[in-house]
mmCIF file of C-alpha atoms in Angstrom:
data_model
loop_
_atom_site.group_PDB
_atom_site.id
_atom_site.type_symbol
_atom_site.label_atom_id
_atom_site.label_comp_id
_atom_site.label_asym_id
_atom_site.label_seq_id
_atom_site.Cartn_x
_atom_site.Cartn_y
_atom_site.Cartn_z
ATOM 1 C CA MET R 1 29.812 55.773 -84.531
ATOM 2 C CA LYS R 2 27.822 57.949 -87.032
ATOM 3 C CA ASP R 3 27.992 56.573 -90.519
ATOM 4 C CA PHE R 4 30.072 58.457 -93.112
ATOM 5 C CA ILE R 5 27.757 59.349 -95.785
ATOM 6 C CA MET R 6 28.499 61.364 -99.314
ATOM 7 C CA GLU R 7 25.774 62.701 -101.716
ATOM 8 C CA ARG R 8 27.518 61.342 -104.919
ATOM 9 C CA VAL R 9 30.534 60.006 -106.562
ATOM 10 C CA THR R 10 31.397 59.439 -110.337
ATOM 11 C CA ILE R 11 33.976 57.124 -111.655
ATOM 12 C CA GLU R 12 34.997 58.230 -115.215
ATOM 13 C CA VAL R 13 35.777 54.643 -116.356
ATOM 14 C CA THR R 14 37.279 55.731 -119.681
ATOM 15 C CA TYR R 15 37.845 58.724 -121.781
ATOM 16 C CA LYS R 16 37.297 56.972 -124.923
ATOM 17 C CA CYS R 17 34.141 58.398 -126.830
ATOM 18 C CA SER R 18 32.041 57.877 -129.791
ATOM 19 C CA LEU R 19 31.378 61.663 -130.009
ATOM 20 C CA LYS R 20 33.479 64.703 -130.043
ATOM 21 C CA CYS R 21 31.335 67.356 -128.304
ATOM 22 C CA ARG R 22 32.392 70.993 -128.617
ATOM 23 C CA LEU R 23 31.505 71.965 -124.951
ATOM 24 C CA CYS R 24 32.132 68.514 -123.392
ATOM 25 C CA ALA R 25 32.192 69.272 -119.712
ATOM 26 C CA ASN R 26 34.699 66.620 -119.275
ATOM 27 C CA TYR R 27 36.861 68.128 -122.109
ATOM 28 C CA VAL R 28 37.141 64.539 -123.592
ATOM 29 C CA PRO R 29 38.011 65.657 -127.162
ATOM 30 C CA TYR R 30 40.889 67.949 -125.905
ATOM 31 C CA LYS R 31 42.561 65.340 -123.621
ATOM 32 C CA SER R 32 45.885 63.861 -125.047
ATOM 33 C CA ASP R 33 45.838 60.367 -126.602
ATOM 34 C CA THR R 34 47.686 58.921 -123.381
ATOM 35 C CA ALA R 35 44.922 60.501 -121.274
ATOM 36 C CA GLN R 36 42.311 58.753 -123.169
ATOM 37 C CA HIS R 37 43.454 55.218 -122.356
ATOM 38 C CA TYR R 38 41.463 52.629 -120.570
ATOM 39 C CA PHE R 39 41.835 52.508 -116.711
ATOM 40 C CA SER R 40 42.475 48.876 -115.931
ATOM 41 C CA VAL R 41 39.746 47.114 -114.167
ATOM 42 C CA GLU R 42 42.211 45.891 -111.498
ATOM 43 C CA ASN R 43 42.710 49.449 -110.829
ATOM 44 C CA TRP R 44 38.842 50.308 -110.461
ATOM 45 C CA CYS R 45 38.147 47.404 -108.193
ATOM 46 C CA LYS R 46 41.057 48.639 -105.910
ATOM 47 C CA VAL R 47 39.762 52.069 -106.008
ATOM 48 C CA ILE R 48 36.104 51.089 -105.295
ATOM 49 C CA ASP R 49 37.158 48.743 -102.474
ATOM 50 C CA ARG R 50 39.175 51.592 -100.831
ATOM 51 C CA TYR R 51 36.310 54.084 -101.473
ATOM 52 C CA PHE R 52 33.923 51.852 -99.361
ATOM 53 C CA GLU R 53 36.499 51.513 -96.710
ATOM 54 C CA ILE R 54 36.197 55.194 -96.294
ATOM 55 C CA VAL R 55 32.652 55.894 -97.005
ATOM 56 C CA ASP R 56 30.009 53.890 -95.501
ATOM 57 C CA TYR R 57 27.225 54.902 -97.848
ATOM 58 C CA VAL R 58 26.761 57.041 -100.873
ATOM 59 C CA LYS R 59 23.499 58.266 -102.100
ATOM 60 C CA ILE R 60 24.308 58.280 -105.884
ATOM 61 C CA PHE R 61 27.190 56.270 -107.528
ATOM 62 C CA VAL R 62 27.593 57.494 -111.100
ATOM 63 C CA VAL R 63 29.334 55.505 -113.731
ATOM 64 C CA SER R 64 30.377 57.891 -116.667
ATOM 65 C CA GLY R 65 33.143 58.632 -119.224
ATOM 66 C CA GLY R 66 33.816 59.325 -122.059
ATOM 67 C CA GLU R 67 31.550 56.740 -123.312
ATOM 68 C CA PRO R 68 31.228 54.010 -120.474
ATOM 69 C CA CYS R 69 29.676 51.365 -122.832
ATOM 70 C CA LEU R 70 33.003 51.316 -124.712
ATOM 71 C CA TYR R 71 34.927 50.233 -121.738
ATOM 72 C CA PRO R 72 35.685 46.557 -122.409
ATOM 73 C CA ASP R 73 35.523 45.469 -118.695
ATOM 74 C CA LEU R 74 32.434 47.380 -117.719
ATOM 75 C CA PRO R 75 30.609 44.125 -116.859
ATOM 76 C CA VAL R 76 33.514 42.945 -114.547
ATOM 77 C CA LEU R 77 33.375 46.413 -112.875
ATOM 78 C CA LEU R 78 29.643 46.488 -112.343
ATOM 79 C CA LYS R 79 29.737 43.052 -110.965
ATOM 80 C CA HIS R 80 32.376 44.039 -108.466
ATOM 81 C CA LEU R 81 30.351 47.313 -107.639
ATOM 82 C CA LYS R 82 27.180 44.889 -106.809
ATOM 83 C CA ILE R 83 29.275 43.770 -103.683
ATOM 84 C CA TYR R 84 28.473 47.174 -102.157
ATOM 85 C CA ASP R 85 24.665 47.680 -103.446
ATOM 86 C CA LYS R 86 23.472 47.872 -99.713
ATOM 87 C CA ARG R 87 25.668 50.800 -99.331
ATOM 88 C CA ILE R 88 24.587 52.669 -102.396
ATOM 89 C CA GLY R 89 21.173 54.399 -103.073
ATOM 90 C CA LEU R 90 21.317 54.515 -106.824
ATOM 91 C CA VAL R 91 23.782 53.454 -109.596
ATOM 92 C CA HIS R 92 23.527 55.794 -112.625
ATOM 93 C CA VAL R 93 25.023 54.751 -115.850
ATOM 94 C CA VAL R 94 25.367 57.704 -118.148
ATOM 95 C CA THR R 95 25.476 56.961 -121.955
ATOM 96 C CA ASN R 96 25.026 58.884 -125.059
ATOM 97 C CA GLY R 97 22.737 57.019 -127.205
ATOM 98 C CA THR R 98 25.453 56.077 -129.820
ATOM 99 C CA VAL R 99 26.375 52.532 -128.452
ATOM 100 C CA ILE R 100 24.051 49.690 -127.902
ATOM 101 C CA PRO R 101 25.064 48.055 -124.664
ATOM 102 C CA SER R 102 26.295 44.499 -125.036
ATOM 103 C CA GLN R 103 24.309 41.607 -123.467
ATOM 104 C CA ASN R 104 27.104 41.109 -121.025
ATOM 105 C CA ILE R 105 26.670 44.755 -119.895
ATOM 106 C CA LEU R 106 22.921 44.272 -119.480
ATOM 107 C CA ASP R 107 23.383 41.025 -117.621
ATOM 108 C CA SER R 108 25.632 42.432 -115.332
ATOM 109 C CA VAL R 109 23.097 44.909 -114.051
ATOM 110 C CA LYS R 110 20.038 42.643 -113.606
ATOM 111 C CA ASP R 111 20.962 41.717 -110.223
ATOM 112 C CA PHE R 112 20.826 45.321 -109.005
ATOM 113 C CA GLY R 113 17.203 45.515 -109.968
ATOM 114 C CA GLU R 114 15.755 48.950 -109.556
ATOM 115 C CA LYS R 115 19.093 50.141 -107.780
ATOM 116 C CA ILE R 116 20.580 50.685 -111.181
ATOM 117 C CA TYR R 117 19.381 53.380 -113.536
ATOM 118 C CA PHE R 118 20.641 54.029 -117.035
ATOM 119 C CA ILE R 119 20.571 57.642 -118.203
ATOM 120 C CA VAL R 120 20.589 57.531 -121.969
ATOM 121 C CA ASP R 121 21.411 61.093 -123.478
ATOM 122 C CA ASN R 122 19.375 61.967 -126.731
ATOM 123 C CA TYR R 123 21.271 64.559 -128.732
ATOM 124 C CA GLY R 124 18.692 64.094 -131.781
ATOM 125 C CA SER R 125 18.632 61.318 -134.433
ATOM 126 C CA LYS R 126 21.768 62.633 -136.402
ATOM 127 C CA ILE R 127 24.009 62.162 -133.457
ATOM 128 C CA SER R 128 22.443 59.718 -131.053
ATOM 129 C CA THR R 129 21.564 57.189 -133.568
ATOM 130 C CA LYS R 130 20.858 54.153 -131.460
ATOM 131 C CA ILE R 131 18.386 55.697 -129.137
ATOM 132 C CA GLU R 132 15.337 53.828 -130.355
ATOM 133 C CA ALA R 133 17.241 50.445 -130.258
ATOM 134 C CA ILE R 134 18.545 51.039 -126.865
ATOM 135 C CA ASP R 135 15.190 52.047 -125.493
ATOM 136 C CA GLU R 136 13.634 48.988 -127.005
ATOM 137 C CA GLN R 137 16.356 46.601 -125.797
ATOM 138 C CA MET R 138 16.280 48.006 -122.233
ATOM 139 C CA THR R 139 12.487 47.952 -122.186
ATOM 140 C CA LYS R 140 12.126 44.474 -123.330
ATOM 141 C CA GLN R 141 14.675 43.322 -120.707
ATOM 142 C CA GLY R 142 13.163 45.296 -117.958
ATOM 143 C CA ILE R 143 16.144 47.489 -117.215
ATOM 144 C CA TRP R 144 15.228 50.734 -115.581
ATOM 145 C CA HIS R 145 16.221 53.688 -117.706
ATOM 146 C CA GLU R 146 15.379 57.293 -118.863
ATOM 147 C CA ILE R 147 15.866 58.941 -122.268
ATOM 148 C CA ARG R 148 17.240 62.475 -121.337
ATOM 149 C CA ASN R 149 16.405 65.099 -123.847
ATOM 150 C CA TYR R 150 19.209 66.973 -125.038
ATOM 151 C CA THR R 151 17.786 67.998 -128.374
ATOM 152 C CA GLU R 152 17.302 71.586 -129.432
ATOM 153 C CA ASP R 153 13.720 71.421 -128.517
ATOM 154 C CA ASN R 154 13.361 72.174 -124.809
ATOM 155 C CA PRO R 155 16.616 70.408 -123.666
ATOM 156 C CA HIS R 156 17.499 69.115 -120.120
ATOM 157 C CA CYS R 157 18.339 72.094 -117.878
ATOM 158 C CA GLY R 158 17.901 74.594 -120.653
ATOM 159 C CA GLY R 159 20.934 73.277 -122.519
ATOM 160 C CA TRP R 160 24.781 73.004 -122.053
ATOM 161 C CA VAL R 161 27.032 75.600 -120.406
ATOM 162 C CA ASP R 162 30.482 76.501 -121.801
ATOM 163 C CA PHE R 163 32.918 76.335 -118.848
ATOM 164 C CA GLY R 164 35.600 77.763 -121.028
ATOM 165 C CA GLY R 165 39.301 76.993 -121.132
ATOM 166 C CA LEU R 166 39.719 77.509 -117.314
ATOM 167 C CA THR R 167 43.010 79.213 -118.024
ATOM 168 C CA GLU R 168 42.033 82.921 -117.781
ATOM 169 C CA LYS R 169 40.568 84.499 -114.535
ATOM 170 C CA ARG R 170 36.973 85.517 -114.425
ATOM 171 C CA SER R 171 36.645 86.613 -110.841
ATOM 172 C CA LYS R 172 38.413 89.672 -109.904
ATOM 173 C CA ASN R 173 38.941 88.767 -106.171
ATOM 174 C CA GLN R 174 38.020 86.012 -103.657
ATOM 175 C CA GLY R 175 34.488 87.372 -102.929
ATOM 176 C CA GLU R 176 33.603 86.986 -106.627
ATOM 177 C CA ALA R 177 34.929 83.463 -106.573
ATOM 178 C CA GLU R 178 32.779 82.638 -103.632
ATOM 179 C CA GLU R 179 29.886 84.046 -105.384
ATOM 180 C CA VAL R 180 30.370 81.541 -108.351
ATOM 181 C CA PHE R 181 30.714 78.987 -105.846
ATOM 182 C CA ALA R 182 27.549 79.852 -104.007
ATOM 183 C CA LYS R 183 25.542 79.929 -107.313
ATOM 184 C CA CYS R 184 26.872 76.965 -108.999
ATOM 185 C CA ALA R 185 24.652 73.850 -109.077
ATOM 186 C CA ILE R 186 27.485 71.536 -108.804
ATOM 187 C CA SER R 187 28.291 72.893 -105.308
ATOM 188 C CA SER R 188 24.943 74.129 -103.944
ATOM 189 C CA LYS R 189 22.556 71.630 -105.265
ATOM 190 C CA ILE R 190 24.280 68.463 -105.964
ATOM 191 C CA HIS R 191 26.947 68.823 -103.361
ATOM 192 C CA PHE R 192 29.781 68.245 -105.827
ATOM 193 C CA CYS R 193 29.928 65.228 -108.424
ATOM 194 C CA PHE R 194 33.331 63.946 -106.972
ATOM 195 C CA PRO R 195 34.624 62.504 -110.203
ATOM 196 C CA ILE R 196 37.467 59.793 -109.839
ATOM 197 C CA SER R 197 40.041 59.695 -112.464
ATOM 198 C CA GLY R 198 42.688 56.934 -111.982
ATOM 199 C CA ALA R 199 42.752 56.918 -107.939
ATOM 200 C CA ARG R 200 42.109 60.742 -107.464
ATOM 201 C CA MET R 201 38.670 62.030 -106.377
ATOM 202 C CA TRP R 202 37.944 65.679 -107.088
ATOM 203 C CA PRO R 203 35.022 67.948 -106.058
ATOM 204 C CA CYS R 204 34.445 68.832 -109.751
ATOM 205 C CA ASP R 205 35.714 68.414 -113.186
ATOM 206 C CA ALA R 206 36.933 71.985 -113.276
ATOM 207 C CA VAL R 207 39.345 71.569 -110.516
ATOM 208 C CA MET R 208 40.628 68.200 -112.125
ATOM 209 C CA ARG R 209 40.999 69.803 -115.675
ATOM 210 C CA ARG R 210 43.048 72.666 -114.257
ATOM 211 C CA THR R 211 45.580 69.972 -112.750
ATOM 212 C CA GLU R 212 45.494 68.214 -116.052
ATOM 213 C CA LEU R 213 46.681 71.589 -117.765
ATOM 214 C CA GLY R 214 49.626 71.778 -115.447
ATOM 215 C CA PHE R 215 48.454 74.429 -113.050
ATOM 216 C CA PRO R 216 49.521 74.121 -109.395
ATOM 217 C CA CYS R 217 47.361 71.663 -107.609
ATOM 218 C CA ASP R 218 45.857 72.424 -104.064
ATOM 219 C CA GLN R 219 46.180 69.332 -102.149
ATOM 220 C CA SER R 220 43.212 70.090 -99.983
ATOM 221 C CA GLU R 221 40.977 69.583 -103.205
ATOM 222 C CA TYR R 222 41.599 66.003 -104.069
ATOM 223 C CA ILE R 223 41.695 62.667 -102.274
ATOM 224 C CA ASP R 224 44.089 60.156 -103.332
ATOM 225 C CA LEU R 225 42.043 57.008 -102.557
ATOM 226 C CA LEU R 226 45.068 54.740 -102.717
ATOM 227 C CA ASP R 227 47.461 56.887 -100.469
ATOM 228 C CA SER R 228 48.256 54.356 -98.001
ATOM 229 C CA THR R 229 50.026 57.070 -95.777
ATOM 230 C CA LEU R 230 46.593 58.534 -94.816
ATOM 231 C CA SER R 231 44.233 56.731 -92.494
ATOM 232 C CA ILE R 232 40.590 56.366 -93.102
ATOM 233 C CA GLU R 233 39.685 59.090 -90.633
ATOM 234 C CA GLU R 234 42.428 61.561 -92.360
ATOM 235 C CA GLN R 235 40.733 60.738 -95.690
ATOM 236 C CA ARG R 236 37.202 61.511 -94.394
ATOM 237 C CA GLY R 237 38.560 64.616 -92.899
ATOM 238 C CA LYS R 238 39.735 65.725 -96.331
ATOM 239 C CA ILE R 239 36.163 65.085 -97.757
ATOM 240 C CA ARG R 240 34.419 67.051 -94.880
ATOM 241 C CA ALA R 241 36.878 69.839 -95.504
ATOM 242 C CA ILE R 242 35.918 69.961 -99.298
ATOM 243 C CA TYR R 243 32.216 70.045 -98.385
ATOM 244 C CA ALA R 244 32.821 72.922 -95.871
ATOM 245 C CA LYS R 245 34.630 75.038 -98.680
ATOM 246 C CA LYS R 246 33.370 78.428 -99.560
ATOM 247 C CA SER R 247 34.856 78.158 -102.929
ATOM 248 C CA LEU R 248 37.578 76.076 -105.031
ATOM 249 C CA SER R 249 40.666 77.210 -106.825
ATOM 250 C CA ALA R 250 38.880 76.666 -109.983
ATOM 251 C CA CYS R 251 36.049 78.975 -109.202
ATOM 252 C CA ALA R 252 38.114 82.027 -110.253
ATOM 253 C CA TYR R 253 38.520 80.653 -113.602
ATOM 254 C CA CYS R 254 35.182 79.242 -114.081
ATOM 255 C CA GLY R 255 31.587 80.740 -114.626
ATOM 256 C CA GLY R 256 29.803 77.962 -112.889
ATOM 257 C CA LEU R 257 26.723 75.872 -113.670
ATOM 258 C CA CYS R 258 24.374 78.617 -112.714
ATOM 259 C CA GLU R 259 20.705 79.485 -113.332
ATOM 260 C CA ASP R 260 21.659 82.474 -115.174
ATOM 261 C CA SER R 261 24.530 80.859 -117.102
ATOM 262 C CA GLU R 262 24.320 81.168 -120.951
ATOM 263 C CA ARG R 263 22.951 77.936 -122.507
ATOM 264 C CA PHE R 264 24.123 76.329 -125.718
ATOM 265 C CA VAL R 265 22.749 73.609 -128.030
ATOM 266 C CA PRO R 266 23.901 70.263 -126.216
ATOM 267 C CA GLY R 267 26.139 67.905 -127.986
ATOM 268 C CA GLU R 268 27.188 69.888 -131.033
ATOM 269 C CA GLN R 269 30.153 68.095 -132.564
ATOM 270 C CA LEU R 270 33.595 69.350 -133.530
ATOM 271 C CA THR R 271 33.782 69.831 -137.416
ATOM 272 C CA ASN R 272 36.763 68.364 -139.168
ATOM 273 C CA GLU R 273 38.216 71.755 -139.558
ATOM 274 C CA GLU R 274 37.843 72.248 -135.783
ATOM 275 C CA MET R 275 39.518 68.858 -135.158
ATOM 276 C CA GLN R 276 42.431 70.122 -137.016
ATOM 277 C CA TYR R 277 43.013 73.021 -134.264
ATOM 278 C CA VAL R 278 42.500 70.309 -131.469
ATOM 279 C CA ARG R 279 45.199 68.206 -133.146
ATOM 280 C CA ALA R 280 47.414 71.262 -133.077
ATOM 281 C CA GLY R 281 47.045 71.929 -129.467
ATOM 282 C CA ALA R 282 43.705 73.491 -128.683
ATOM 283 C CA LYS R 283 42.685 72.432 -125.061
ATOM 284 C CA SER R 284 39.086 73.711 -125.236
ATOM 285 C CA TYR R 285 36.451 75.125 -127.766
ATOM 286 C CA SER R 286 37.344 78.608 -126.906
ATOM 287 C CA ASP R 287 40.914 77.709 -127.991
ATOM 288 C CA VAL R 288 39.523 76.373 -131.145
ATOM 289 C CA LEU R 289 37.741 79.671 -131.869
ATOM 290 C CA ALA R 290 40.838 81.695 -130.942
ATOM 291 C CA MET R 291 43.023 79.604 -133.258
ATOM 292 C CA MET R 292 40.565 79.986 -136.061
ATOM 293 C CA SER R 293 40.157 83.654 -135.642
ATOM 294 C CA LYS R 294 43.922 84.171 -135.479
ATOM 295 C CA LYS R 295 44.174 82.169 -138.825
ATOM 296 C CA ASN R 296 41.483 83.967 -140.575
ATOM 297 C CA SER R 297 42.888 87.238 -139.450
ATOM 298 C CA THR R 298 46.405 86.333 -140.807
ATOM 299 C CA GLU R 299 45.037 85.130 -144.043
ATOM 300 C CA SER R 300 43.093 88.461 -144.302
ATOM 301 C CA ASN R 301 46.163 90.545 -143.735
ATOM 302 C CA PHE R 302 48.088 88.412 -146.400
ATOM 303 C CA ASP R 303 45.207 88.720 -148.991
ATOM 304 C CA ALA R 304 45.263 92.717 -148.462
#
């Protein structure tokens, strides 16, 4: 029987983060306190085991967050993942340059050899304050890594994209939504990032985020990896169906990650004033701007 192969999958081990990025693609600063909890390592080990019952081989297995180096059981998780290293092309651990990985984390990856690869995002010296120390530490210990440039000077992919609040329709019809899907690098180039949160695996973070916001969830757009009512072949069928889609429900609300998408300075941090609006219920940076504009307008009318 032909092996069941996926391009990539991402486990978002925690939504705790050392940064509060305005345009975070995972909407981490805007998640509720309960959503920012640590998923237990027991949960992750079950999810990983079930994932590899369904999937024979994955080309790229990403460990992300939040900030994964803040996850206290990351060494345990990585050691468990090592069981499946022959069924993984590369393991990427994506970190933001603010947290020096503990020695326990580094020791847990050494058995992977060149199979594991740290991507250390550099947002400049004022934000990614530990870049030099991380680079020195990993170089000294022979750990394969890349410092990915996200500074204002020629940032990776030209900068970040604002995916917006995902609550207002951008596409007028299904045809326009399919055009977004066809242009988006997440679907057309990397063949979906497949983030896993808890036990559910989604094609992209936009679909997952709309569900978090309480919008109706299309059951064809996620896989519950711990759903014991579905056979392995049925789970594979759901994944194949996602790969075959011409658009996702979120595409009508999202501009996509496209070559012509407007780019912004990566890693810009929410100010203390902006965080007040997040605490007041803003679910995205566009919400923050709208709430600030409304407040300023009200104050102007009162002054007049």
